[in-house]
Short mmCIF file of C-alpha atoms in Angstrom, two decimals:
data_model
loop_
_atom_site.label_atom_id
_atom_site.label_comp_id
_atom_site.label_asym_id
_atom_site.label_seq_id
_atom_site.Cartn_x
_atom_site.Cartn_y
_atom_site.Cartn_z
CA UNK Y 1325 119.44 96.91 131.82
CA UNK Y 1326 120.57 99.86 129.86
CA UNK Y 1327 117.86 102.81 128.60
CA UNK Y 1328 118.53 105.35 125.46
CA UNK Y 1329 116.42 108.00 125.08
CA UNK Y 1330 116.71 110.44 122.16
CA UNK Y 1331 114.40 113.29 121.08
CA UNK Y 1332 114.19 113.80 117.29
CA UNK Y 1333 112.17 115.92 114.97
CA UNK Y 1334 109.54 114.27 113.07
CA UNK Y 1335 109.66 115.44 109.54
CA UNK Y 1336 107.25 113.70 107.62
CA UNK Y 1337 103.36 113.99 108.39
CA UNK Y 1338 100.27 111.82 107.68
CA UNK Y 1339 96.86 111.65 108.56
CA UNK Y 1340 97.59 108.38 110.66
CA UNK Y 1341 99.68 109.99 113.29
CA UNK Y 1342 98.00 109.79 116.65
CA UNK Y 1343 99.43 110.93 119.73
CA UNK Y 1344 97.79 108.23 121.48
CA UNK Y 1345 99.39 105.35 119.51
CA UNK Y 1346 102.86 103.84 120.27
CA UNK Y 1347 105.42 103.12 117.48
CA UNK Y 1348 107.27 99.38 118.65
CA UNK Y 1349 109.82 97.27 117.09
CA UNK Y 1350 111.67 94.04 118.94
CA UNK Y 1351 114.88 92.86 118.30
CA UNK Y 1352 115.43 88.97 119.54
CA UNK Y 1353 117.94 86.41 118.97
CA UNK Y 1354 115.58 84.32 116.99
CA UNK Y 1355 112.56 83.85 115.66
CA UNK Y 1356 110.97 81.18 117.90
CA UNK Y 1357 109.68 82.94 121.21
CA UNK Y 1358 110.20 79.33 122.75
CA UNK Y 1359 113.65 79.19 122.05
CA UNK Y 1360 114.54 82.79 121.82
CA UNK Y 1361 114.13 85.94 124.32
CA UNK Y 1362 113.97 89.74 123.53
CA UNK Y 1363 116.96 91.87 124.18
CA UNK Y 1364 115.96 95.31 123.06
CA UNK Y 1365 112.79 96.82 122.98
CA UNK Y 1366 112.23 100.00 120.89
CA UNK Y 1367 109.43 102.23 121.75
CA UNK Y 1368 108.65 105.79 119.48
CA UNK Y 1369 106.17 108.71 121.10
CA UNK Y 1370 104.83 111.45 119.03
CA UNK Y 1371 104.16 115.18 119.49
CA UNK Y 1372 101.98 116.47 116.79
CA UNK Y 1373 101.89 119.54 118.32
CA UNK Y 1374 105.82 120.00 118.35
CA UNK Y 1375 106.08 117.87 115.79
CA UNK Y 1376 108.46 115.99 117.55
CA UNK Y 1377 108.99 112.25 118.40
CA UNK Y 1378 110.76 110.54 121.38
CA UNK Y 1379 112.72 107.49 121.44
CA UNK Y 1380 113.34 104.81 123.93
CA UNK Y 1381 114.95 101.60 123.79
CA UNK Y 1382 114.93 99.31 126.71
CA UNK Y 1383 118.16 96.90 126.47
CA UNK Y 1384 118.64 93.80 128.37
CA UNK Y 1385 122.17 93.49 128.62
CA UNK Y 1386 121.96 89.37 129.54
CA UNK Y 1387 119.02 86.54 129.00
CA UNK Y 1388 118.39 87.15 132.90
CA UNK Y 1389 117.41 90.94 132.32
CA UNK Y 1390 114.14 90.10 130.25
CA UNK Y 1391 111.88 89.80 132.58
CA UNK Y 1392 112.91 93.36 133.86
CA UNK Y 1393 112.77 94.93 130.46
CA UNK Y 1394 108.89 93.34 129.40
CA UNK Y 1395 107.72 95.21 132.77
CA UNK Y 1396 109.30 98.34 132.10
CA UNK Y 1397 107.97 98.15 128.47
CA UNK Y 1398 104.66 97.79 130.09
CA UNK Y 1399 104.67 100.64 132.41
CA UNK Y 1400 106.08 102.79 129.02
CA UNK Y 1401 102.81 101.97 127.57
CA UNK Y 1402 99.79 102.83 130.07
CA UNK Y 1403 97.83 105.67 128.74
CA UNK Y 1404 98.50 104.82 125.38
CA UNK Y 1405 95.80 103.25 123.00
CA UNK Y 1406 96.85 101.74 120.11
CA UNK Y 1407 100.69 100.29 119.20
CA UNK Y 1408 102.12 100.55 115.70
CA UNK Y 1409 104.58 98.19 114.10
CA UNK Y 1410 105.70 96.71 111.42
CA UNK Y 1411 104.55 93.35 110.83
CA UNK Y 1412 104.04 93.10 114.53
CA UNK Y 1413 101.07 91.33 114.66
CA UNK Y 1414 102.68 88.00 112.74
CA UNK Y 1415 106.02 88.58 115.02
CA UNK Y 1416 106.69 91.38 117.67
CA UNK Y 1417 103.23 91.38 119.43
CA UNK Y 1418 103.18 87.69 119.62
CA UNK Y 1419 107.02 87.29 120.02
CA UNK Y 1420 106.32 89.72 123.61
CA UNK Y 1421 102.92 87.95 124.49
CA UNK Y 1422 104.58 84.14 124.86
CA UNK Y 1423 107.65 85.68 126.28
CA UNK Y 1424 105.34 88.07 128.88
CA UNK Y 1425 103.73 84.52 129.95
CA UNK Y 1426 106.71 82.79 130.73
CA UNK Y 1427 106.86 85.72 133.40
CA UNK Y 1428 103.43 85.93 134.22
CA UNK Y 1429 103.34 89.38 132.84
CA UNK Y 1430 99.90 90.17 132.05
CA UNK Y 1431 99.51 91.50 128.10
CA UNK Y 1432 98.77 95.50 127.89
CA UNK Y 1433 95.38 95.43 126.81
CA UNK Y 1434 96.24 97.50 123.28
CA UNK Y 1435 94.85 97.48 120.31
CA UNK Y 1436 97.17 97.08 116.95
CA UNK Y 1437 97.69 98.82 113.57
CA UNK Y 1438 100.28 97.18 111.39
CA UNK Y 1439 101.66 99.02 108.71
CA UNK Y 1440 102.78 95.96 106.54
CA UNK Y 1441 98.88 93.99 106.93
CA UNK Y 1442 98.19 97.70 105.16
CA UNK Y 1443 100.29 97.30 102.71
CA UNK Y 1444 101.53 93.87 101.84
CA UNK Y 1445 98.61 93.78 98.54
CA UNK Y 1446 100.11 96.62 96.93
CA UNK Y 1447 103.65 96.23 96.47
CA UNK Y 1448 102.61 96.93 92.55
CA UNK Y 1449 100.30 99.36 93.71
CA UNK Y 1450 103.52 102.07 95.09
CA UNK Y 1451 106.28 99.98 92.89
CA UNK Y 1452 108.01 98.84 95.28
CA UNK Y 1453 111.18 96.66 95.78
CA UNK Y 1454 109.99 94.17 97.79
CA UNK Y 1455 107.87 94.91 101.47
CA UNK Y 1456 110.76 95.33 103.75
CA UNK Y 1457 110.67 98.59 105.88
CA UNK Y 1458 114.01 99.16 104.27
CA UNK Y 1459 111.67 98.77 100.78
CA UNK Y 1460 109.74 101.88 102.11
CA UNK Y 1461 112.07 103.64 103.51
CA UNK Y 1462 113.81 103.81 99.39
CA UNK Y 1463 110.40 104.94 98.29
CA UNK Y 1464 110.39 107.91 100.41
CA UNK Y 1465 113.81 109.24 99.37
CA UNK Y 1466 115.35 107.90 103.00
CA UNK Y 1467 119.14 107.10 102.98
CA UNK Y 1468 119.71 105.04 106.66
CA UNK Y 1469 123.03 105.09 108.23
CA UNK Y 1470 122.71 101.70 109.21
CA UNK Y 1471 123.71 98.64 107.03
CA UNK Y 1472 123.03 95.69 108.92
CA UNK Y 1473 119.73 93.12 109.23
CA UNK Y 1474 118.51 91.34 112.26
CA UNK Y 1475 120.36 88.11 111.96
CA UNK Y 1476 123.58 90.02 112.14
CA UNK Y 1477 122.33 92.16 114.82
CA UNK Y 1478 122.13 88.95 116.87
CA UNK Y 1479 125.46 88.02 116.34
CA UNK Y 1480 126.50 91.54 117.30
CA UNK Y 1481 124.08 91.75 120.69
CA UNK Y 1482 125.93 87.95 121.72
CA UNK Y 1483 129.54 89.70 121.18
CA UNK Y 1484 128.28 92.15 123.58
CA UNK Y 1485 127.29 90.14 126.20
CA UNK Y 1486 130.09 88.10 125.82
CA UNK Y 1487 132.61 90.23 125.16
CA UNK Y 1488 131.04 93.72 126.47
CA UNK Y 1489 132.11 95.05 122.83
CA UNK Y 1490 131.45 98.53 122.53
CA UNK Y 1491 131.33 98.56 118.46
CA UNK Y 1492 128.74 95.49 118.53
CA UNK Y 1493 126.50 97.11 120.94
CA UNK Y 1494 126.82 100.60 118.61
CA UNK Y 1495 125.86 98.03 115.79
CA UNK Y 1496 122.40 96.71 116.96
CA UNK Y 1497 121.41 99.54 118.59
CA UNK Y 1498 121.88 101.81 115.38
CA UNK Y 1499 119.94 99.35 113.33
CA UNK Y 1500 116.93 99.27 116.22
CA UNK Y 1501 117.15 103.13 116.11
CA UNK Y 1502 117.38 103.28 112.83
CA UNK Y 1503 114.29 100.82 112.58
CA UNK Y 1504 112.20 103.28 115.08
CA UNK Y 1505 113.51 106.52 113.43
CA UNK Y 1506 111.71 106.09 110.23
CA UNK Y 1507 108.49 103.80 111.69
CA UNK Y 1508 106.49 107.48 111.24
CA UNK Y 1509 107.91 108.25 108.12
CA UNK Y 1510 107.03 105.00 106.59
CA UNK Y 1511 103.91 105.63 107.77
CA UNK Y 1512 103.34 108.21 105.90
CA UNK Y 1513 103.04 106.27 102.57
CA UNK Y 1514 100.00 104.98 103.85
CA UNK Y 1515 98.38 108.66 102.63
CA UNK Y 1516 100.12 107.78 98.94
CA UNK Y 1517 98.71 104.22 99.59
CA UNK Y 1518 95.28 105.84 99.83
CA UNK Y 1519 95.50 108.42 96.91
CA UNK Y 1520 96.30 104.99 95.01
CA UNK Y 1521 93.28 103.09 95.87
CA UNK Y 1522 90.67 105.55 95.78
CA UNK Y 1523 88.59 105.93 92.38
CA UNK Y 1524 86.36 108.65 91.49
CA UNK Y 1525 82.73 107.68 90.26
CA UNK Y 1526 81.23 111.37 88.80
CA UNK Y 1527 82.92 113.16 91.34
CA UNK Y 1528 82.37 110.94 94.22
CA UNK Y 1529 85.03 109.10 96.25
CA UNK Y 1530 85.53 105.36 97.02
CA UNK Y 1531 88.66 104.19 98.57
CA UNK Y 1532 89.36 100.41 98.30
CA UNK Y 1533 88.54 98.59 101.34
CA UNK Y 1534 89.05 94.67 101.18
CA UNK Y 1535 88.85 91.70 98.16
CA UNK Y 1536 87.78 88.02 98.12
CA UNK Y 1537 87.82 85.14 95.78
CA UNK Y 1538 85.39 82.41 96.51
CA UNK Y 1539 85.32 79.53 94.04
CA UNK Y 1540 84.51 81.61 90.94
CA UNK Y 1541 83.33 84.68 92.48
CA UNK Y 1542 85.45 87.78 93.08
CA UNK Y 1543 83.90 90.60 95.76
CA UNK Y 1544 85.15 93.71 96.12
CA UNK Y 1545 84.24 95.88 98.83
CA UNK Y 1546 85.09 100.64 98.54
CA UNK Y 1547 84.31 102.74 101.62
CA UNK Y 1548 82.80 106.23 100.82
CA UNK Y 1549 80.42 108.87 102.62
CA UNK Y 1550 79.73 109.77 99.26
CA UNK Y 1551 77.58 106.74 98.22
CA UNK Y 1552 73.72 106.53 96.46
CA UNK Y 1553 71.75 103.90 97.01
CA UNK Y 1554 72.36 101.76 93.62
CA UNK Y 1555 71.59 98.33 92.93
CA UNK Y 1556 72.29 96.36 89.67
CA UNK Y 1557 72.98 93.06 88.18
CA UNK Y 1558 74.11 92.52 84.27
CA UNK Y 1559 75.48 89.18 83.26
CA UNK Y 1560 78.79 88.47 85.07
CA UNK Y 1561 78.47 91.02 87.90
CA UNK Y 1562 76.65 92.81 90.40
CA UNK Y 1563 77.06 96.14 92.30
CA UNK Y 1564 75.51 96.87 95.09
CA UNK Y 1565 76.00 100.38 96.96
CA UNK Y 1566 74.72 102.46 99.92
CA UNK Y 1567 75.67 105.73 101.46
CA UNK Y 1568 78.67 104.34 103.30
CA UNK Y 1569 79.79 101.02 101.06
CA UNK Y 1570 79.82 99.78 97.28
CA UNK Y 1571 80.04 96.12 97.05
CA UNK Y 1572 80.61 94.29 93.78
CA UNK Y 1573 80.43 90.71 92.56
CA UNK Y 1574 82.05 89.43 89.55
CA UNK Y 1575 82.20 85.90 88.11
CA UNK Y 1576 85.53 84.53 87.65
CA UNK Y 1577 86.14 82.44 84.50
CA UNK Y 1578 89.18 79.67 84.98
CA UNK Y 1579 92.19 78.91 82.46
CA UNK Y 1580 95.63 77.67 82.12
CA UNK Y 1581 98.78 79.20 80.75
CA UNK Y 1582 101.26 77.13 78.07
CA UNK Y 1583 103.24 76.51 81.26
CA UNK Y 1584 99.92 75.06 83.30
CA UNK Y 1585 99.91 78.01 85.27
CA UNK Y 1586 96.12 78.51 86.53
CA UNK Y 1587 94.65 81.58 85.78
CA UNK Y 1588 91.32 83.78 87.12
CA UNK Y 1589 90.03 86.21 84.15
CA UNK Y 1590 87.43 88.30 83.29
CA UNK Y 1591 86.69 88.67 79.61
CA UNK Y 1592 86.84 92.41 78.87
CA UNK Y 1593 84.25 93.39 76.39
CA UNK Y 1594 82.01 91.96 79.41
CA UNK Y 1595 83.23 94.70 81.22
CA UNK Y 1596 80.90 97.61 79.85
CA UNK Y 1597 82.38 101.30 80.30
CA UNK Y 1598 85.90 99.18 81.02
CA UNK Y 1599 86.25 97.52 78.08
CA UNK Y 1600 88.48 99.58 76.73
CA UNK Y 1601 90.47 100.56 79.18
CA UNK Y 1602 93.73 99.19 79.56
CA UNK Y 1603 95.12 96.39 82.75
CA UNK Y 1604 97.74 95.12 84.10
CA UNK Y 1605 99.39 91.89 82.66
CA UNK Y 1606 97.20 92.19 79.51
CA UNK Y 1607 100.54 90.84 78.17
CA UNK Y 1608 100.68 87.69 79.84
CA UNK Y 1609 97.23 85.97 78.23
CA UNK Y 1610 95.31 85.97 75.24
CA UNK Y 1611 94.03 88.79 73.44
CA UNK Y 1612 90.52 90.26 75.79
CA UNK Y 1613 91.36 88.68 78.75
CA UNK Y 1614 91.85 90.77 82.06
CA UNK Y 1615 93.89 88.34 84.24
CA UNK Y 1616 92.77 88.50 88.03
CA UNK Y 1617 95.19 85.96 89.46
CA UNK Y 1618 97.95 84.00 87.88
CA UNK Y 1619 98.78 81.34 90.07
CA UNK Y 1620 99.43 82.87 93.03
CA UNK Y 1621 100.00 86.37 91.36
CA UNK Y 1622 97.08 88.97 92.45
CA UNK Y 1623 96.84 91.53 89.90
CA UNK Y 1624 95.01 93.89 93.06
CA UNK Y 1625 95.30 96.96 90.33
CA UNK Y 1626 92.66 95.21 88.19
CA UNK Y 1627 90.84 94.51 90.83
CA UNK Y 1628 90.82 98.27 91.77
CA UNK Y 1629 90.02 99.52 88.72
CA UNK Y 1630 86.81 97.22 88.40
CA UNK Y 1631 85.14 99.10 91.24
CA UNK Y 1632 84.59 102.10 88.74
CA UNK Y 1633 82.70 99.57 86.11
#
């Protein structure tokens, strides 16, 4: 088992940082946790106070050293609350919970933020590439000195073991570093995320908190501390709002494109103080429609933008 340990400065800030939270990020040689094990584990500690972040990753340098690397990882973590990754809970966190039973490891008890679940409605939202880290990383202005992706990284841990390769080992190590250098700073456009998805209502504040489409009926749900207690109900939607929440209800009407493509739309003049304002994809369907969904295209900026109707 090999350890690296680096201290670097942290250089981007956001209200999410919590010195009680662990950055992680896995690298395995495949994506099955029954036919795959973990060979490097990457863990990032902050210092808001020094503004400061240090970096460890935990290498197995053969299959047999797993075991030995899951139980260090685990002793890494005590004191700590909550870990941070990037799509870790559809991957890392369950990739190191089957492989941590085949041990009989017990699982830290932890609880999870992950970045991407944040993010993954709102690639539009920031213009993004795509919803890659590497996606995020371009957003923010950050250039990484690494150029490789995980499947070549496994090819490049294997030459090690094999071989004991010193450039393949620099390889996937600099692309797990790399991975755990900027975890904080793509954090960070979780604060743009926010600015994004809050709207102002007469001076108050409501920040976007969650969507769902049931049947024909779209609810939208805004977190404030700014709310009144409102309720009202015109044809075609309903809002509903305390101190802390504002719900609304709209419902959907149901059409098909010239290619059969299945669409959700509101029609805009029933829209009140939104009717003319102007939506995404207004381009794609007739004349006063506001498409919702297109198939499986969300338009979540609509769906935004209704909150302030």
């Amino acid at each position: 088992m090999k350890i690296l340990e680096y201290d670097e400065k942290l250089t981007f800030k956001s209200k999410y940082y919590d010195e009680e939270a662990v950055f992680l990020d896995i690298e395995t040689t495949g994506l099955s946790p029954m036919r795959s094990f973990i060979y490097l584990i990457g863990l990032v500690f902050i210092d808001l106070k020094e503004m400061t972040m240090h970096i460890t990753q935990i290498i197995a340098e053969d299959r047999d050293e797993e075991e030995e690397i899951l139980k260090l990882m685990k002793e890494r973590l005590k004191g700590y609350k909550t870990v941070v990754t990037y799509n870790g809970n559809s991957f890392d966190l369950p990739f190191i919970a089957k492989r941590a039973e085949r041990y009989g490891i017990e699982p830290t008890a932890m609880g999870s933020f992950d970045m991407y679940e944040k993010l993954r409605l709102h690639k539009d939202t920031l213009k993004l590439d795509g919803l890659k880290q590497k996606n995020i990383e371009k957003k923010l202005g950050i250039t990484r000195e690494d150029r490789y992706n995980g499947g070549e990284c496994i090819s490049f841990y294997k030459d090690y073991v094999k071989n004991k390769n010193q450039e393949s080992f620099n390889r996937f190590v600099l692309h797990n570093y790399d991975d755990l250098l900027y975890m904080p700073a793509t954090m960070s456009i979780l604060d743009l995320l926010d600015e994004k998805i809050t709207i102002d209502i007469d001076g108050r504040k409501y920040k976007f908190d969650k969507h769902s489409i049931k049947k024909d009926i779209l609810m939208i749900d805004f977190t404030t501390d700014m709310g009144i207690n409102t309720y009202v109900e015109e044809t075609g939607y309903l809002i509903e709002e305390d101190e802390e929440r504002r719900h609304l209800e709209f419902t959907l009407k149901t059409g098909y494109m010239k290619d059969a493509r299945k669409v959700k739309y509101l029609e805009k003049s029933s829209l009140a103080s939104l009717s003319h304002e102007d939506f995404d994809g207004e381009d794609l369907v007739e004349e006063g429609v506001v498409p919702i969904r297109i198939q499986n295209k969300l338009f979540i900026r609509n769906i935004i933008k209704l909150g302030s109707i």
